[in-house]
Amino acid sequence: MADERDRDEPLPYGRRRRTAASALVAILVALALGALFNAPAMKKTALELPFGGERSFRLALVDPLAVVSHWLFLDRPARLTAALLGRPDPGPGDVPAVVVVTPKPKPSRSGKPKHGDKEKPLPKPFKGHPMHLYIAGDSMMGLPGMALVNLSNRTKLIKPLLDYHISSGLCRPDFFNWPAQLQRQAKAFDAGAAAVMFGANDNQAVQTPSGKVYQFETGGWKKEYRRRVSDAIQILFDQGVRRIYWIGQPIMPEATFNRQMKVLNDIYRSEIEKHPGVQYIDAYGLLSNGSGGYSQYLPDSDGEMQKVREADGEHLTYAGGLRIAEAVIAAVKKEWFTKKPKPEAGEASPPPGETTTPAP
Amino acid sequence: MLFPTITFAVFFLLVFVGNWLLMPRPRLWKPFMLVVSLFFYGWWDWRFVLLLALSAVANQFFALLVERTSSRTGRKWALAGAVAANLAVLGWFKYYGFFVTSVADLLDTFGLNADLPLLRIVLPVGISFLTFRVLSYVIDVYRGRLRTSSLLDFAVYVSFFPYIAAGPIARASEFLPQLTAPRDPRRVDTARAFFLIFAGLFKKMLLADYLATHIVNGVFTTPGQYSSLEVLLGIVGYSVQIYCDFSAYADIAIGISLLLGFDLPDNFNAPYTAVSVQDFWRRWHMTLSNWLRDYLYIPLGGNRKGRSRTYVNLMITMVLGGLWHGAGWPFVFWGFLYGGALIVEHARVDRRKDRAARRRGGLDELARMTAVHGLAEGEAGTASPVLPPAAAGPPALEYDRRPWRGRVWPRVGVFAFVTFAWVFFRSDTFGAALSVLARLFQSWGSIGAAVTPGVLLAIAVGIGMQYVPRPVWQRGEAGLSALNPVLQGLVLAVGFMLLDILGPVGPAAFIYFGF
């Protein structure tokens, strides 16, 4: 390509050089038209930002663009192309920033709802009838989830389904609607248990059903977030999940973020106490070093030092994820694999060969 | 700041305007380019800017020391100081954890329990590229191939934002001369620039990220969840992903530089069409291969010190090349595989060379005897039918220099080898790599849900596009250059729209940022 580097030599196939001004025209046209073509997608991105100044600023810029794009029919090509290619519409979705869940009434004999049917013996999984473990969360659940999948497969008695979505959380159902997702997936997968991990993206404002926006850590925020945690638990139980393993947030390298994660962990712990059938997995402790502090390296079960955090210091490596996965699997085994006291008539675990579904 | 974002588009638009407005006044242009480059780099972490500034000042100091020291020994010591300082910085940021855990594991093997300090060190983006760039400057000054530039010029070279995060590794001798005179604003290769930028975005957003999320990440993390066919496709998919990801960054970097008036060296040339491993390294990450050849392999002695030494030099170069990519034993093994493959190829060609030499030795002897016999019979003046006239000197040995003969099977074989080697490159540990490879033989009963038309198409396009002859692309560039600027903009806008619809949600970082 030496000939192309020499500015006095002709370029191949009569390729023409242009002036910087004509390049500027092409760039401006490309960016302006590109912005108008993609205005719905830009608006969607702006809407999904955390409530606050940047979101308002971006919306102030994008809103008029979206209006102009719509008037000039320039948003149609993108929408039409997306529809033709079977892709989701590029514009904002219709899910609001707040979702209110109405718990399904499930009265017990005493007339009170039974969270997770704690007192009901769990059906012991056996070969051919594994327990279905639904694993859900944000990007923090990525590698722990994959480690959990590997450990589950190794038991041959747990069938896992990993379902994690980057940048998601419980604060912004308009970005990713976890209540709907939990409902849909737990039911479709016929989940017996669920391991969930949320929170790393939830250090942001929330909108209450009344439309009021509360900033992170305020009293209103805590109340609303508690409701959402409780709703998530209730949704899973309503779909027949018998046990929930709620994984807290691990220790974080940056002091402010770490404190925020502690706030979330406190909420998870206190909400879990109100719901029998839910167990808290203390990722914070599992990922702390001997003196309770942060470390990027921790010893594995053989005593060998392993890097447990990715380069960003927050996300977990596979080795880090494995520590959480092992804790979840231990909890699952304790509850699902150990022999229980003799169950009541009609509640017995199916014997080998019987084709009843292990999930309730 | 990632290339495929609106933030970068706005940043670049402002830089583009400033670049050409200030270009006629180098005294203004150079500080401007330095500031915007530092801003670009500091977008990741402002502390990185300090590292960059320190690197520029320190290496300029070493280069001046090398240039102004008259004694050969003194120059050598100055060069050694520069190499040691740069490798120490690289070692601290990139290899500290690897070193400490390896030492701790080694001590543990001997029953010694060492509580070595493990720190959280933030790896600056593109530090390996930075190290090689600045070393090329000091070494070229040492070799007398380059004169030291001003600190400002050198700082612009060190921090030039298009290549700062992931190459290409433009050498000082390639870039600094372009700073001596303003670039000509009437002769900008816009069509090639737009073509490269769009091609880069296409490869990154539609092929690399698609394959990563739809098959590769899953297969490499939870191979037990996938059928053997899925694992095979996942491994091949990673070959395509890493090519599309890395070459995309290089394409965009070269395209952006062209728009600013600068030429960067090509970094890829259809690597999966290579007919040998040697050929592969002439096509893959070419600026790294050339750097390793010129600044490591040749100083080690290259092929000038006998065959055994050549093979040792090849192995050292490739193992260090592997380690350059990442701090971990799988990277070392990846380099070892390539070192071994290159040795095998060299040995094959050397054997052929020996045979050719023996053949010629026999023929020479025959010719000599014929000549002697002829002279004895009084046939003086008859020219030898074998030997050329003595004045022409001995001809070059004629033998097949290709390590592997044929057109199709060498390509298939090299691709299979490269793909196999990528498994170790992609895996965190040997155990993880072996799990992936073992899974290839464990579950051939089913096809698997991850084998989708989309995945197959992405793999086919990723490999197939490398077999498209270069003139086809060049005709496309020429066609784009024939359009007027407004139409060029329209074509790009439609292209961006399609990328936005078909691409993943949100930009993913380029793989080579971590190297």
Short mmCIF file of N, CA, C and O in Angstrom, two decimals, chain A residues 1 4-5 7-9 11-31 33-34 37-38 41-42 77-78 81-82 85 87 143 146-147 149-150 153 160 253 294-297 302 304-305 311-313 318, chain B residues 6 9 12-13 16-17 20 97-98 101 105 118-121 183 185-190 192 194 221-222 225 261-266 470-471 474-475 477-478 481-486 488-490 492-494 496-498 500-503:
data_model
loop_
_atom_site.label_atom_id
_atom_site.label_comp_id
_atom_site.label_asym_id
_atom_site.label_seq_id
_atom_site.Cartn_x
_atom_site.Cartn_y
_atom_site.Cartn_z
N MET A 1 0.82 -1.22 0.00
CA MET A 1 0.00 0.00 0.00
C MET A 1 0.86 1.26 0.00
O MET A 1 0.38 2.34 0.34
N GLU A 4 -0.42 4.09 -1.93
CA GLU A 4 -1.54 4.87 -1.38
C GLU A 4 -1.06 5.90 -0.36
O GLU A 4 -1.75 6.86 -0.07
N ARG A 5 0.12 5.63 0.19
CA ARG A 5 0.63 6.56 1.19
C ARG A 5 1.26 7.78 0.54
O ARG A 5 1.37 8.82 1.14
N ARG A 7 1.19 10.80 -1.42
CA ARG A 7 0.07 11.66 -1.79
C ARG A 7 0.14 12.17 -3.22
O ARG A 7 -0.83 12.72 -3.72
N ASP A 8 1.28 12.03 -3.86
CA ASP A 8 1.35 12.50 -5.24
C ASP A 8 1.01 11.41 -6.24
O ASP A 8 0.80 11.67 -7.41
N GLU A 9 1.00 10.18 -5.78
CA GLU A 9 0.71 9.07 -6.68
C GLU A 9 -0.81 8.93 -6.86
O GLU A 9 -1.57 9.20 -5.94
N LEU A 11 -4.39 7.11 -6.91
CA LEU A 11 -4.90 6.04 -6.08
C LEU A 11 -5.52 4.96 -6.96
O LEU A 11 -5.89 5.22 -8.11
N PRO A 12 -5.67 3.73 -6.45
CA PRO A 12 -6.17 2.64 -7.28
C PRO A 12 -7.58 2.91 -7.80
O PRO A 12 -8.41 3.51 -7.11
N TYR A 13 -7.81 2.44 -9.02
CA TYR A 13 -9.14 2.52 -9.67
C TYR A 13 -9.69 3.95 -9.70
O TYR A 13 -10.90 4.17 -9.62
N GLY A 14 -8.81 4.87 -9.80
CA GLY A 14 -9.24 6.27 -9.96
C GLY A 14 -9.89 6.86 -8.72
O GLY A 14 -10.68 7.81 -8.82
N ARG A 15 -9.57 6.30 -7.56
CA ARG A 15 -10.14 6.86 -6.33
C ARG A 15 -9.66 8.31 -6.18
O ARG A 15 -8.49 8.60 -6.39
N ARG A 16 -10.63 9.16 -5.81
CA ARG A 16 -10.31 10.59 -5.77
C ARG A 16 -10.10 11.07 -4.34
O ARG A 16 -10.82 10.66 -3.44
N ARG A 17 -9.13 11.94 -4.21
CA ARG A 17 -8.98 12.60 -2.92
C ARG A 17 -9.90 13.82 -2.91
O ARG A 17 -10.19 14.40 -3.95
N ARG A 18 -10.33 14.19 -1.72
CA ARG A 18 -11.24 15.33 -1.60
C ARG A 18 -10.63 16.37 -0.65
O ARG A 18 -9.67 16.07 0.07
N THR A 19 -11.27 17.49 -0.60
CA THR A 19 -10.79 18.50 0.34
C THR A 19 -11.35 18.20 1.74
O THR A 19 -12.36 17.49 1.88
N ALA A 20 -10.70 18.77 2.72
CA ALA A 20 -11.18 18.60 4.10
C ALA A 20 -12.59 19.19 4.25
O ALA A 20 -13.41 18.68 5.01
N ALA A 21 -12.88 20.26 3.48
CA ALA A 21 -14.20 20.88 3.57
C ALA A 21 -15.27 19.91 3.07
O ALA A 21 -16.35 19.81 3.67
N SER A 22 -14.99 19.20 1.98
CA SER A 22 -16.01 18.27 1.47
C SER A 22 -16.16 17.10 2.45
O SER A 22 -17.25 16.54 2.61
N ALA A 23 -15.06 16.72 3.11
CA ALA A 23 -15.17 15.67 4.13
C ALA A 23 -16.07 16.15 5.27
O ALA A 23 -16.90 15.39 5.78
N LEU A 24 -15.92 17.43 5.63
CA LEU A 24 -16.74 17.99 6.70
C LEU A 24 -18.22 17.96 6.31
O LEU A 24 -19.09 17.61 7.12
N VAL A 25 -18.49 18.30 5.04
CA VAL A 25 -19.89 18.27 4.57
C VAL A 25 -20.44 16.85 4.70
O VAL A 25 -21.54 16.63 5.22
N ALA A 26 -19.65 15.87 4.24
CA ALA A 26 -20.12 14.47 4.30
C ALA A 26 -20.35 14.05 5.76
O ALA A 26 -21.35 13.40 6.07
N ILE A 27 -19.44 14.44 6.63
CA ILE A 27 -19.59 14.05 8.05
C ILE A 27 -20.84 14.71 8.65
O ILE A 27 -21.62 14.05 9.35
N LEU A 28 -21.01 16.00 8.37
CA LEU A 28 -22.18 16.69 8.92
C LEU A 28 -23.48 16.08 8.42
O LEU A 28 -24.42 15.88 9.19
N VAL A 29 -23.53 15.80 7.11
CA VAL A 29 -24.74 15.19 6.55
C VAL A 29 -24.97 13.83 7.20
O VAL A 29 -26.10 13.49 7.60
N ALA A 30 -23.90 13.04 7.31
CA ALA A 30 -24.03 11.69 7.90
C ALA A 30 -24.53 11.78 9.34
O ALA A 30 -25.44 11.04 9.73
N LEU A 31 -23.95 12.69 10.12
CA LEU A 31 -24.35 12.78 11.53
C LEU A 31 -25.76 13.35 11.67
O LEU A 31 -26.56 12.85 12.48
N LEU A 33 -28.29 13.42 9.37
CA LEU A 33 -29.29 12.46 8.90
C LEU A 33 -29.33 11.22 9.80
O LEU A 33 -30.40 10.69 10.09
N GLY A 34 -28.13 10.80 10.20
CA GLY A 34 -28.07 9.64 11.10
C GLY A 34 -28.84 9.90 12.38
O GLY A 34 -29.57 9.04 12.86
N PHE A 37 -32.57 9.81 11.50
CA PHE A 37 -32.99 8.41 11.28
C PHE A 37 -33.10 7.66 12.61
O PHE A 37 -34.00 6.86 12.80
N ASN A 38 -32.15 7.92 13.48
CA ASN A 38 -32.06 7.14 14.73
C ASN A 38 -32.66 7.88 15.93
O ASN A 38 -32.43 7.48 17.07
N ALA A 41 -34.40 5.78 18.62
CA ALA A 41 -33.47 4.99 19.45
C ALA A 41 -32.73 5.90 20.42
O ALA A 41 -32.48 5.53 21.58
N MET A 42 -32.40 7.12 19.96
CA MET A 42 -31.69 8.05 20.85
C MET A 42 -32.58 8.47 22.01
O MET A 42 -32.14 8.63 23.14
N PRO A 77 -38.05 4.97 8.18
CA PRO A 77 -37.17 3.93 7.62
C PRO A 77 -36.63 2.98 8.69
O PRO A 77 -36.62 1.77 8.49
N ALA A 78 -36.21 3.54 9.82
CA ALA A 78 -35.64 2.68 10.87
C ALA A 78 -36.71 1.75 11.44
O ALA A 78 -36.49 0.56 11.62
N THR A 81 -37.63 -0.82 8.73
CA THR A 81 -36.56 -1.80 8.54
C THR A 81 -36.52 -2.76 9.72
O THR A 81 -36.37 -3.97 9.54
N ALA A 82 -36.65 -2.22 10.93
CA ALA A 82 -36.64 -3.08 12.12
C ALA A 82 -37.79 -4.07 12.06
O ALA A 82 -37.61 -5.26 12.35
N LEU A 85 -37.12 -6.77 9.51
CA LEU A 85 -36.05 -7.71 9.91
C LEU A 85 -36.40 -8.44 11.20
O LEU A 85 -35.58 -9.20 11.73
N ARG A 87 -36.77 -7.17 14.13
CA ARG A 87 -36.06 -6.61 15.28
C ARG A 87 -37.03 -5.75 16.09
O ARG A 87 -38.04 -5.28 15.56
N LEU A 143 -20.82 -14.12 35.47
CA LEU A 143 -19.91 -15.24 35.72
C LEU A 143 -20.29 -16.08 36.93
O LEU A 143 -20.16 -17.30 36.87
N MET A 146 -22.73 -18.38 35.48
CA MET A 146 -22.14 -19.42 34.65
C MET A 146 -21.47 -20.50 35.51
O MET A 146 -21.53 -21.68 35.21
N ALA A 147 -20.84 -20.05 36.60
CA ALA A 147 -20.24 -21.01 37.53
C ALA A 147 -21.34 -21.87 38.16
O ALA A 147 -21.19 -23.08 38.33
N VAL A 149 -24.19 -22.58 36.82
CA VAL A 149 -24.65 -23.51 35.78
C VAL A 149 -23.74 -24.72 35.74
O VAL A 149 -24.20 -25.88 35.72
N ASN A 150 -22.43 -24.49 35.75
CA ASN A 150 -21.48 -25.60 35.70
C ASN A 150 -21.61 -26.51 36.92
O ASN A 150 -21.61 -27.74 36.79
N ASN A 153 -24.89 -28.52 36.72
CA ASN A 153 -24.80 -29.64 35.77
C ASN A 153 -24.01 -30.80 36.35
O ASN A 153 -24.31 -31.96 36.08
N PRO A 160 -30.25 -26.02 35.36
CA PRO A 160 -30.19 -24.56 35.52
C PRO A 160 -30.67 -23.80 34.28
O PRO A 160 -30.60 -24.30 33.16
N PRO A 253 -14.58 -1.96 45.55
CA PRO A 253 -13.31 -1.28 45.82
C PRO A 253 -13.46 0.20 46.17
O PRO A 253 -12.68 0.74 46.95
N TYR A 294 -11.45 -5.33 51.05
CA TYR A 294 -11.53 -5.66 49.64
C TYR A 294 -10.20 -6.25 49.16
O TYR A 294 -9.13 -5.81 49.58
N SER A 295 -10.27 -7.22 48.28
CA SER A 295 -9.06 -7.74 47.64
C SER A 295 -9.41 -8.24 46.25
O SER A 295 -10.48 -8.81 46.04
N GLN A 296 -8.51 -8.01 45.32
CA GLN A 296 -8.74 -8.49 43.96
C GLN A 296 -8.38 -9.97 43.85
O GLN A 296 -8.77 -10.65 42.92
N TYR A 297 -7.60 -10.45 44.80
CA TYR A 297 -7.16 -11.85 44.81
C TYR A 297 -7.60 -12.49 46.12
O TYR A 297 -7.46 -11.90 47.18
N ASP A 302 -8.16 -24.74 47.35
CA ASP A 302 -6.85 -25.39 47.50
C ASP A 302 -5.81 -24.45 48.08
O ASP A 302 -4.63 -24.80 48.18
N GLU A 304 -4.78 -21.75 46.64
CA GLU A 304 -4.07 -21.00 45.59
C GLU A 304 -4.73 -19.65 45.38
O GLU A 304 -5.96 -19.56 45.34
N MET A 305 -3.90 -18.64 45.21
CA MET A 305 -4.44 -17.29 45.01
C MET A 305 -5.10 -17.19 43.64
O MET A 305 -4.51 -17.59 42.64
N ALA A 311 -10.95 -6.46 35.65
CA ALA A 311 -10.08 -5.28 35.67
C ALA A 311 -10.79 -4.06 36.28
O ALA A 311 -10.14 -3.20 36.87
N ASP A 312 -12.12 -4.00 36.16
CA ASP A 312 -12.83 -2.84 36.72
C ASP A 312 -12.92 -2.90 38.24
O ASP A 312 -13.37 -1.95 38.88
N GLY A 313 -12.51 -4.01 38.82
CA GLY A 313 -12.49 -4.15 40.27
C GLY A 313 -13.84 -4.53 40.85
O GLY A 313 -13.92 -4.91 42.01
N TYR A 318 -14.44 -15.60 36.85
CA TYR A 318 -15.06 -16.92 37.04
C TYR A 318 -14.71 -17.45 38.44
O TYR A 318 -15.56 -18.00 39.13
N ILE B 6 -22.14 8.09 20.32
CA ILE B 6 -22.47 9.47 19.92
C ILE B 6 -21.46 10.43 20.53
O ILE B 6 -21.07 11.42 19.92
N ALA B 9 -18.62 10.62 18.32
CA ALA B 9 -18.97 11.31 17.06
C ALA B 9 -18.89 12.83 17.25
O ALA B 9 -18.33 13.54 16.41
N PHE B 12 -15.25 13.83 17.76
CA PHE B 12 -14.46 13.80 16.53
C PHE B 12 -14.82 14.96 15.60
O PHE B 12 -13.94 15.54 14.95
N LEU B 13 -16.09 15.29 15.57
CA LEU B 13 -16.51 16.42 14.70
C LEU B 13 -15.76 17.69 15.12
O LEU B 13 -15.23 18.42 14.26
N PHE B 16 -12.06 17.34 14.27
CA PHE B 16 -11.84 17.44 12.82
C PHE B 16 -11.78 18.91 12.38
O PHE B 16 -10.87 19.31 11.64
N VAL B 17 -12.73 19.68 12.86
CA VAL B 17 -12.77 21.10 12.49
C VAL B 17 -11.52 21.81 13.01
O VAL B 17 -10.82 22.52 12.28
N TRP B 20 -8.17 20.91 11.04
CA TRP B 20 -7.89 21.52 9.73
C TRP B 20 -7.80 23.04 9.82
O TRP B 20 -7.09 23.66 9.03
N GLY B 97 0.30 -8.86 39.41
CA GLY B 97 -0.54 -9.90 40.00
C GLY B 97 -0.12 -11.28 39.54
O GLY B 97 -0.03 -12.22 40.34
N PHE B 98 0.16 -11.40 38.25
CA PHE B 98 0.58 -12.68 37.66
C PHE B 98 1.87 -13.14 38.33
O PHE B 98 2.03 -14.30 38.71
N THR B 101 1.26 -14.07 42.19
CA THR B 101 0.52 -15.33 42.38
C THR B 101 1.37 -16.52 41.92
O THR B 101 1.33 -17.59 42.54
N ASP B 105 2.43 -19.47 44.36
CA ASP B 105 2.11 -20.87 44.04
C ASP B 105 3.36 -21.74 44.04
O ASP B 105 3.34 -22.89 44.50
N LEU B 118 -0.81 -8.48 47.55
CA LEU B 118 -1.53 -8.40 46.28
C LEU B 118 -2.31 -7.10 46.25
O LEU B 118 -3.10 -6.83 47.13
N LEU B 119 -2.02 -6.30 45.26
CA LEU B 119 -2.64 -4.98 45.20
C LEU B 119 -3.65 -4.93 44.08
O LEU B 119 -3.58 -5.69 43.12
N ARG B 120 -4.58 -4.02 44.22
CA ARG B 120 -5.50 -3.78 43.12
C ARG B 120 -4.90 -2.72 42.22
O ARG B 120 -4.78 -1.56 42.60
N ILE B 121 -4.47 -3.13 41.04
CA ILE B 121 -3.82 -2.20 40.13
C ILE B 121 -4.72 -2.04 38.90
O ILE B 121 -5.10 -3.02 38.27
N ARG B 183 -0.25 18.80 6.94
CA ARG B 183 -0.96 17.93 5.98
C ARG B 183 -1.73 18.80 5.00
O ARG B 183 -2.19 19.89 5.36
N PRO B 185 -4.81 20.00 3.15
CA PRO B 185 -6.27 19.86 3.31
C PRO B 185 -7.00 19.65 1.98
O PRO B 185 -8.20 19.42 1.97
N ARG B 186 -6.26 19.79 0.86
CA ARG B 186 -6.94 19.59 -0.44
C ARG B 186 -6.86 18.14 -0.90
O ARG B 186 -7.44 17.78 -1.90
N ARG B 187 -6.13 17.33 -0.18
CA ARG B 187 -5.90 15.96 -0.65
C ARG B 187 -6.16 14.95 0.48
O ARG B 187 -5.25 14.28 0.95
N VAL B 188 -7.40 14.91 0.91
CA VAL B 188 -7.76 13.98 1.98
C VAL B 188 -8.42 12.75 1.34
O VAL B 188 -9.33 12.89 0.53
N ASP B 189 -7.94 11.57 1.74
CA ASP B 189 -8.46 10.33 1.15
C ASP B 189 -9.77 9.96 1.87
O ASP B 189 -9.85 8.97 2.60
N THR B 190 -10.79 10.76 1.62
CA THR B 190 -12.04 10.62 2.39
C THR B 190 -12.75 9.29 2.12
O THR B 190 -13.28 8.68 3.05
N ARG B 192 -11.65 6.32 1.23
CA ARG B 192 -11.03 5.18 1.95
C ARG B 192 -11.28 5.31 3.45
O ARG B 192 -11.56 4.32 4.13
N PHE B 194 -13.85 6.81 5.00
CA PHE B 194 -15.24 6.45 5.32
C PHE B 194 -15.46 4.95 5.19
O PHE B 194 -16.16 4.33 5.99
N THR B 221 -17.46 -20.25 28.67
CA THR B 221 -17.65 -20.19 30.12
C THR B 221 -18.37 -21.42 30.64
O THR B 221 -18.04 -21.92 31.71
N THR B 222 -19.33 -21.91 29.89
CA THR B 222 -20.06 -23.09 30.35
C THR B 222 -20.12 -24.12 29.22
O THR B 222 -21.19 -24.38 28.67
N GLN B 225 -22.76 -26.94 28.89
CA GLN B 225 -24.14 -26.65 28.51
C GLN B 225 -24.37 -26.82 27.01
O GLN B 225 -25.49 -26.70 26.56
N GLY B 261 -5.66 13.57 8.13
CA GLY B 261 -4.52 13.81 7.24
C GLY B 261 -3.32 12.93 7.50
O GLY B 261 -2.25 13.17 6.92
N PHE B 262 -3.46 11.92 8.33
CA PHE B 262 -2.31 11.09 8.69
C PHE B 262 -2.48 9.65 8.21
O PHE B 262 -3.59 9.12 8.22
N ASP B 263 -1.36 9.06 7.81
CA ASP B 263 -1.36 7.66 7.38
C ASP B 263 -0.83 6.78 8.51
O ASP B 263 0.24 7.06 9.05
N LEU B 264 -1.56 5.74 8.82
CA LEU B 264 -1.08 4.75 9.77
C LEU B 264 -0.84 3.46 9.01
O LEU B 264 -1.49 3.20 8.00
N PRO B 265 0.07 2.63 9.50
CA PRO B 265 0.34 1.37 8.79
C PRO B 265 -0.84 0.41 8.88
O PRO B 265 -1.56 0.41 9.88
N ASP B 266 -1.01 -0.39 7.83
CA ASP B 266 -2.04 -1.43 7.87
C ASP B 266 -1.71 -2.44 8.95
O ASP B 266 -0.54 -2.69 9.25
N ARG B 470 -8.70 -7.93 -2.95
CA ARG B 470 -8.52 -6.53 -2.55
C ARG B 470 -9.05 -5.54 -3.60
O ARG B 470 -9.64 -4.51 -3.24
N PRO B 471 -8.84 -5.83 -4.89
CA PRO B 471 -9.37 -4.87 -5.89
C PRO B 471 -10.86 -4.63 -5.78
O PRO B 471 -11.34 -3.54 -6.12
N GLN B 474 -11.23 -2.03 -3.28
CA GLN B 474 -10.69 -0.77 -3.79
C GLN B 474 -11.64 -0.14 -4.80
O GLN B 474 -11.77 1.08 -4.87
N ARG B 475 -12.32 -1.00 -5.59
CA ARG B 475 -13.32 -0.44 -6.52
C ARG B 475 -14.45 0.21 -5.74
O ARG B 475 -14.99 1.24 -6.14
N GLU B 477 -14.25 1.59 -2.82
CA GLU B 477 -13.75 2.87 -2.30
C GLU B 477 -13.74 3.92 -3.41
O GLU B 477 -14.12 5.08 -3.19
N ALA B 478 -13.32 3.47 -4.62
CA ALA B 478 -13.29 4.42 -5.74
C ALA B 478 -14.71 4.89 -6.08
O ALA B 478 -14.95 6.07 -6.36
N SER B 481 -15.80 7.41 -3.65
CA SER B 481 -15.09 8.69 -3.83
C SER B 481 -15.68 9.50 -4.99
O SER B 481 -15.50 10.71 -5.06
N ALA B 482 -16.38 8.79 -5.90
CA ALA B 482 -16.95 9.49 -7.05
C ALA B 482 -18.23 10.24 -6.67
O ALA B 482 -18.66 11.13 -7.42
N LEU B 483 -18.83 9.88 -5.54
CA LEU B 483 -20.07 10.55 -5.12
C LEU B 483 -19.75 11.94 -4.57
O LEU B 483 -18.66 12.16 -4.02
N ASN B 484 -20.74 12.83 -4.69
CA ASN B 484 -20.49 14.14 -4.07
C ASN B 484 -20.65 14.02 -2.54
O ASN B 484 -21.26 13.06 -2.06
N PRO B 485 -20.11 14.95 -1.79
CA PRO B 485 -20.07 14.81 -0.33
C PRO B 485 -21.44 14.59 0.31
O PRO B 485 -21.56 13.84 1.29
N VAL B 486 -22.48 15.23 -0.24
CA VAL B 486 -23.81 15.06 0.36
C VAL B 486 -24.28 13.62 0.21
O VAL B 486 -24.82 13.01 1.14
N GLN B 488 -22.33 11.07 -0.20
CA GLN B 488 -21.49 10.25 0.68
C GLN B 488 -22.07 10.24 2.09
O GLN B 488 -22.17 9.20 2.74
N GLY B 489 -22.46 11.42 2.55
CA GLY B 489 -23.06 11.53 3.89
C GLY B 489 -24.34 10.72 3.99
O GLY B 489 -24.59 10.05 5.00
N LEU B 490 -25.15 10.77 2.93
CA LEU B 490 -26.41 10.03 2.93
C LEU B 490 -26.15 8.52 3.02
O LEU B 490 -26.80 7.81 3.79
N LEU B 492 -23.58 7.04 4.26
CA LEU B 492 -23.10 6.73 5.62
C LEU B 492 -24.25 6.74 6.63
O LEU B 492 -24.33 5.88 7.49
N ALA B 493 -25.15 7.72 6.48
CA ALA B 493 -26.27 7.82 7.44
C ALA B 493 -27.15 6.58 7.35
O ALA B 493 -27.57 6.03 8.39
N VAL B 494 -27.44 6.12 6.14
CA VAL B 494 -28.26 4.91 5.99
C VAL B 494 -27.50 3.72 6.60
O VAL B 494 -28.09 2.87 7.28
N PHE B 496 -25.30 3.80 9.04
CA PHE B 496 -25.36 3.91 10.50
C PHE B 496 -26.72 3.45 11.03
O PHE B 496 -26.82 2.80 12.06
N MET B 497 -27.77 3.82 10.29
CA MET B 497 -29.11 3.43 10.72
C MET B 497 -29.23 1.89 10.76
O MET B 497 -29.74 1.32 11.73
N LEU B 498 -28.73 1.25 9.70
CA LEU B 498 -28.81 -0.21 9.65
C LEU B 498 -27.98 -0.85 10.76
O LEU B 498 -28.40 -1.82 11.38
N ASP B 500 -27.38 0.44 13.61
CA ASP B 500 -28.07 0.67 14.87
C ASP B 500 -29.22 -0.32 15.06
O ASP B 500 -29.46 -0.80 16.17
N ILE B 501 -29.90 -0.62 13.96
CA ILE B 501 -31.02 -1.56 14.07
C ILE B 501 -30.52 -2.99 14.27
O ILE B 501 -31.04 -3.72 15.12
N LEU B 502 -29.51 -3.35 13.51
CA LEU B 502 -29.06 -4.75 13.54
C LEU B 502 -28.06 -5.03 14.66
O LEU B 502 -27.90 -6.17 15.07
N GLY B 503 -27.40 -3.99 15.14
CA GLY B 503 -26.36 -4.19 16.14
C GLY B 503 -26.92 -4.44 17.52
O GLY B 503 -28.12 -4.33 17.76
#
